[in-house]
Structure formats: structure tokens, C-alpha cells
CSV table of C-alpha atoms and ligand atoms in Angstrom, one decimal:
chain,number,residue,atom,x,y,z
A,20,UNK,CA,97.3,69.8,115.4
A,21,UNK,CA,95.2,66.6,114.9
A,22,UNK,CA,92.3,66.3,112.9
A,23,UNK,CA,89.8,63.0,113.0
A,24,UNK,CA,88.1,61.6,110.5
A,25,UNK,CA,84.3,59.7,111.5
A,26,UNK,CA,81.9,57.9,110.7
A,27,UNK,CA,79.9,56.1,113.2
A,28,UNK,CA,80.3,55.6,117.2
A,29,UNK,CA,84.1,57.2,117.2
A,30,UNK,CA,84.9,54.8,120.3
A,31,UNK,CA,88.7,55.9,119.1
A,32,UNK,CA,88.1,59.1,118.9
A,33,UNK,CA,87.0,59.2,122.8
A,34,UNK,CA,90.8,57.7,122.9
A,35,UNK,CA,92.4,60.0,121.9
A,36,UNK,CA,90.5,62.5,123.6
A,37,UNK,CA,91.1,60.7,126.7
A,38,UNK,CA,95.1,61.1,125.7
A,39,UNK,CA,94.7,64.4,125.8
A,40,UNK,CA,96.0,64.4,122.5
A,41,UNK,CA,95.9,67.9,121.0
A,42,UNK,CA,92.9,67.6,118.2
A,43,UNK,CA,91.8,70.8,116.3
A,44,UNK,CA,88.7,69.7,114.3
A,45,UNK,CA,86.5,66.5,114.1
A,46,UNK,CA,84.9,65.6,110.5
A,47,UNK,CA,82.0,63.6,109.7
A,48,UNK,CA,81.1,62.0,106.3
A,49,UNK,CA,77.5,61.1,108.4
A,50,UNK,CA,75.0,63.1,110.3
A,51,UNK,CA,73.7,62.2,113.6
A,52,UNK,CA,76.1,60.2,114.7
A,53,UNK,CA,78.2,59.4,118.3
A,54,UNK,CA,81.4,60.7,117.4
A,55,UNK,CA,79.9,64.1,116.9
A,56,UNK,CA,78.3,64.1,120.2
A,57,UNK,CA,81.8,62.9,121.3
A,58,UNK,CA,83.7,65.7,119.8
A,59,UNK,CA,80.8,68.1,121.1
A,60,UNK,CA,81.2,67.1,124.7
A,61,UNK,CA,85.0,67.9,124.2
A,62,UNK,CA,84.3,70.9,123.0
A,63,UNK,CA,86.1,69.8,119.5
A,64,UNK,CA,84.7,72.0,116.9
A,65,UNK,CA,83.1,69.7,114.4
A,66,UNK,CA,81.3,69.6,110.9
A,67,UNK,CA,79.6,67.1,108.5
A,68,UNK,CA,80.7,66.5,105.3
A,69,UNK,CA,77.8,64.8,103.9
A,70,UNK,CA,78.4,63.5,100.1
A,71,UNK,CA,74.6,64.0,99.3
A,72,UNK,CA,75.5,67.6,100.1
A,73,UNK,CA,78.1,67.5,97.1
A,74,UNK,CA,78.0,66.7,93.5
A,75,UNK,CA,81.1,64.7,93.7
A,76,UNK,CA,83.3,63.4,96.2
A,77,UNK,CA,86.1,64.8,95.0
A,78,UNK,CA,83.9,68.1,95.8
A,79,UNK,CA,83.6,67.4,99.4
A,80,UNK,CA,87.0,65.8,100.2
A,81,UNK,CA,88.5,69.5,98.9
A,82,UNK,CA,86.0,71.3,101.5
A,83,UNK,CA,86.7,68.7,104.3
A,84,UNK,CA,90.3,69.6,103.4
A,85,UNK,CA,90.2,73.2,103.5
A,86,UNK,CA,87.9,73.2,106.6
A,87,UNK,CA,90.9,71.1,107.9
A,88,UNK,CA,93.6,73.1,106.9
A,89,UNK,CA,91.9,76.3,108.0
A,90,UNK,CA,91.6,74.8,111.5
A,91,UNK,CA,95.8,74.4,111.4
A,92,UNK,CA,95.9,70.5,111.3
A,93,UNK,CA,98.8,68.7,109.8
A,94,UNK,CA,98.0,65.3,110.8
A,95,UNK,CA,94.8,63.6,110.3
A,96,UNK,CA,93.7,60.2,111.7
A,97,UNK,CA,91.0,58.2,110.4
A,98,UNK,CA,88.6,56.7,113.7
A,99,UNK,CA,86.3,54.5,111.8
A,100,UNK,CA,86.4,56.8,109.1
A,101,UNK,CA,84.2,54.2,106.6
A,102,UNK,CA,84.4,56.2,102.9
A,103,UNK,CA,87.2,56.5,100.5
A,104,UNK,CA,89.3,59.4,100.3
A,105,UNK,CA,90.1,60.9,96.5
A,106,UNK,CA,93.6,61.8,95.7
A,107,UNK,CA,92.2,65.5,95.9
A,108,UNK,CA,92.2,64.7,99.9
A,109,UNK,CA,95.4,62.5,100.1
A,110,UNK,CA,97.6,65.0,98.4
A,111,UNK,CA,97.0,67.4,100.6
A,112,UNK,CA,98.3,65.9,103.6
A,113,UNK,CA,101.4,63.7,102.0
A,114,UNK,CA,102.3,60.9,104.6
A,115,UNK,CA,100.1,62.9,107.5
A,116,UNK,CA,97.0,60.2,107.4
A,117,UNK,CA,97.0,57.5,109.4
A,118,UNK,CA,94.1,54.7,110.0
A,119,UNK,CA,93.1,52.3,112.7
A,120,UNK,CA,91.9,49.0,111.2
A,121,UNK,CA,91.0,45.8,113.3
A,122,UNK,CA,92.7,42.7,111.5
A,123,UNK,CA,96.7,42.3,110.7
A,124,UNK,CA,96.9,43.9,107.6
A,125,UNK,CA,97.4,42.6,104.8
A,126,UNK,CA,95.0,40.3,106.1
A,127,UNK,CA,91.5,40.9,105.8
A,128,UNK,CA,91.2,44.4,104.6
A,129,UNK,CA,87.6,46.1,104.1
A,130,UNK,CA,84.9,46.7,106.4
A,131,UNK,CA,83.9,43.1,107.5
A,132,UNK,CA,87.5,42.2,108.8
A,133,UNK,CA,86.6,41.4,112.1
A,134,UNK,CA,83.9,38.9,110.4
A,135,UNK,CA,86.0,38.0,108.0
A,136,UNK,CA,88.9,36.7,110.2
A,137,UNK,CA,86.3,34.9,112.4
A,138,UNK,CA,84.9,32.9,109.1
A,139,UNK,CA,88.7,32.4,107.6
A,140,UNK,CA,89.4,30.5,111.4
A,141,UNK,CA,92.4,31.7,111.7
A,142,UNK,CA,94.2,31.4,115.2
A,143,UNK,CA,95.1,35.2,115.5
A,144,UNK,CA,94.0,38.5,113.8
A,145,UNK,CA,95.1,42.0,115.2
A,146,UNK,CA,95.0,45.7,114.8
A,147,UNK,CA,96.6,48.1,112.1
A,148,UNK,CA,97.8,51.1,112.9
A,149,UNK,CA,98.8,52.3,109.0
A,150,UNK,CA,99.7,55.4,106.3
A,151,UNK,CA,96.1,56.0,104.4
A,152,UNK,CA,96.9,55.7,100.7
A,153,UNK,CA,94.3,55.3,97.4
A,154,UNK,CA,94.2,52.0,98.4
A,155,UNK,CA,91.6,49.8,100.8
A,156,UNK,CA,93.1,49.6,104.1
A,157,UNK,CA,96.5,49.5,102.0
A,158,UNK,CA,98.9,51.8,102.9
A,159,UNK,CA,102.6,51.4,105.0
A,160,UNK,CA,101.8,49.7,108.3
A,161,UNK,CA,103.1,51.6,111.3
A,162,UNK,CA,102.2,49.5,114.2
A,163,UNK,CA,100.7,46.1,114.3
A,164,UNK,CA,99.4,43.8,117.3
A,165,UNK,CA,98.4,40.4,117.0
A,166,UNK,CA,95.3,39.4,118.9
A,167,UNK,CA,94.6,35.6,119.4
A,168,UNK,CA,90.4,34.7,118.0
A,169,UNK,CA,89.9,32.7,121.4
A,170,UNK,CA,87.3,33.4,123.4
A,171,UNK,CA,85.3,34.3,120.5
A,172,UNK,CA,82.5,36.3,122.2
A,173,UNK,CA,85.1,38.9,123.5
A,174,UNK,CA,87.2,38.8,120.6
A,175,UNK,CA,85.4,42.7,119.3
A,176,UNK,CA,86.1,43.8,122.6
A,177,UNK,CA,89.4,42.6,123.1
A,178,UNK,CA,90.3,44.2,119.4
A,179,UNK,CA,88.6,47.5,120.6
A,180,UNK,CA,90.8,47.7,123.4
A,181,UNK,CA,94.0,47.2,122.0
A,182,UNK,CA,92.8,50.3,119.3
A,183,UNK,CA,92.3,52.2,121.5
A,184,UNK,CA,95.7,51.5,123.6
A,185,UNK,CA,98.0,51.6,120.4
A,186,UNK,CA,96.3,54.3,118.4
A,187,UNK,CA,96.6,57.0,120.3
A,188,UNK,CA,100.5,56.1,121.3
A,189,UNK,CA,101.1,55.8,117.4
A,190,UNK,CA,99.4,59.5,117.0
A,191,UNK,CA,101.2,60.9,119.7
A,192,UNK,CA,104.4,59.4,118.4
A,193,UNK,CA,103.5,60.9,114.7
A,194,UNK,CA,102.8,64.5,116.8
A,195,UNK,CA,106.3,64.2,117.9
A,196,UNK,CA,107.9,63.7,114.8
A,197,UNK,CA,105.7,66.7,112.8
A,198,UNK,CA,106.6,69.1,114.7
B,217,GRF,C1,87.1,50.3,114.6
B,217,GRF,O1,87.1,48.9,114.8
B,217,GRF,C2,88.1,50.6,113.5
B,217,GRF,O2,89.2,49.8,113.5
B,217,GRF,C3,87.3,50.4,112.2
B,217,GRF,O3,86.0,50.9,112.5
B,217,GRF,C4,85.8,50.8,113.9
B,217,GRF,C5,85.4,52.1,114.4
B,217,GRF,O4,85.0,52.2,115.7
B,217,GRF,N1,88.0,51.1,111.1
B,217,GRF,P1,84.8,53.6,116.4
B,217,GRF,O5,83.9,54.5,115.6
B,217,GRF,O6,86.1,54.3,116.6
B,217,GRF,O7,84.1,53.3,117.7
């Protein structure tokens, strides 16, 4: 079972819902937010994990976790998931976290990469599909798609829609080879 990690509008985690892919539990480092409405509509059982709510992070990475574990998922995808996880979190799911990540990696890693990429003026930047370790969107790359800059005003869009093609063929593909 799949279990997704969020932080914000979870436009990837509606694709893999749409997939049909089978996910078990959606977890939220914020309040409030789209994804959770997302994973409501679905009928996705889902739960914040607020770090104010916890003295440390390692704290709250052991109860996202164990919430996770107790909900039977073995593979856990990070859809715009925008914190850090602690090696308390990583350990406990050894090469079963993957994240999506909109630039050709090891190219502009970090939350401005779309930005970044735009300012750099290169020709092409792309989308990650990669093995979460303690690193910044650093990690073993699984799947990578170039996506050329021009036009610029569709180039977020354009980035968007190739996440939200490849991501959930890479999870399905990792599904298949868990089992
Ligand atoms: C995506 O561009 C993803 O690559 C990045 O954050 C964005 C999240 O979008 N890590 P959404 O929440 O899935 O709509």
C-alpha cells in the first residue's frame, strides 16, 4: 500500500488518485490545505503532522511513521512534500521513498527549481522522479524527462503535466516490484 506525503495543493496526489493507484493513508506536515481535501474527497484516510504539535521533528517523523506503518504502507511517495525527513523517518522505509521534483536533477535542486532554471536560461529543465535520501532532492534518480523552457508562460504547466504523467507510472512500477 501507498502512502503520500503533502504539503500544499497535492495536484500529484489527485494523479495518482486518478491512477487508481492503491493509497492507504495521506500525511500532512500543514493544516488546511488542498491535498487534504483531495484525499478527503477520495475517501483516503488522512492526518496532519504539524511540527508545532511536536517538540522535535524527529518526534513527529516517528508518529507520521507509525501512523503509516499502522495503515500497512510499504511505499511512500513524496507529492510536494516541502520539509525534510530525519533519518528516524528514512530508516524505516529503506529504498521505499520516492519524490517528484520539477527540474533535471542534479540540476537545480530546492524549492525554487522551477525559478531557478528560468533565471540560469537554460534551454531545457525537466522532472525527477527519485529515491528520498538525507539529502535535498538528492537521492538515486529513477526516471527523468527533459522539458524544453520555451514558451515560457506555459513552462509550470507543461512541467505539471509531465509529473503528473510519469509519477504515477514510476509508483505503479515500484508497486509491482514490492510486492
Ligand atoms: C510539484 O511541482 C513538485 O514537483 C514539487 O512541488 C510541487 C507540488 O505540487 N516538489 P502539488 O502539491 O503536487 O500540486
Amino acid at each position: 500500500m501507498i502512502g503520500v506525503l503533502v504539503s500544499g495543493e497535492g495536484s500529484n496526489l489527485q494523479a495518482l488518485i486518478d491512477a487508481g493507484l492503491p493509497i492507504a493513508g495521506v500525511a500532512s506536515n500543514r493544516p488546511g490545505v488542498r491535498a487534504l481535501e483531495r484525499a478527503a474527497a477520495a475517501g483516503i484516510p488522512a492526518r496532519v503532522f504539524a511540527l508545532e504539535d511536536y517538540r522535535d521533528r524527529e518526534r513527529r517523523d516517528v508518529d507520521m511513521a507509525d501512523w503509516l506503518t499502522l495503515r500497512g504502507i510499504d511505499l511512500v511517495v513524496l507529492a510536494g512534500y516541502m520539509h525534510l525527513l530525519t533519518p528516524e523517518f528514512l530508516d524505516r522505509f529503506p529504498d521505499r521513498i520516492v519524490n517528484v521534483h520539477p527540474s533535471l536533477l542534479p540540476e537545480f535542486p530546492g524549492a525554487q527549481a522551477i525559478d531557478d532554471a528560468l533565471e540560469a536560461n537554460v534551454a531545457t529543465t525537466g522532472v525527477t522522479v527519485h529515491f528520498v535520501d538525507e539529502g535535498i532532492d538528492a537521492g538515486a534518480v529513477i526516471r527523468q524527462e527533459p522539458v524544453p523552457i520555451e514558451p515560457r508562460e506555459t513552462l509550470v504547466d507543461r512541467i505539471h503535466a509531465v509529473e503528473h504523467r510519469i509519477l504515477p507510472e514510476v509508483v505503479r512500477e515500484l508497486c509491482a516490484a514490492v510486492r
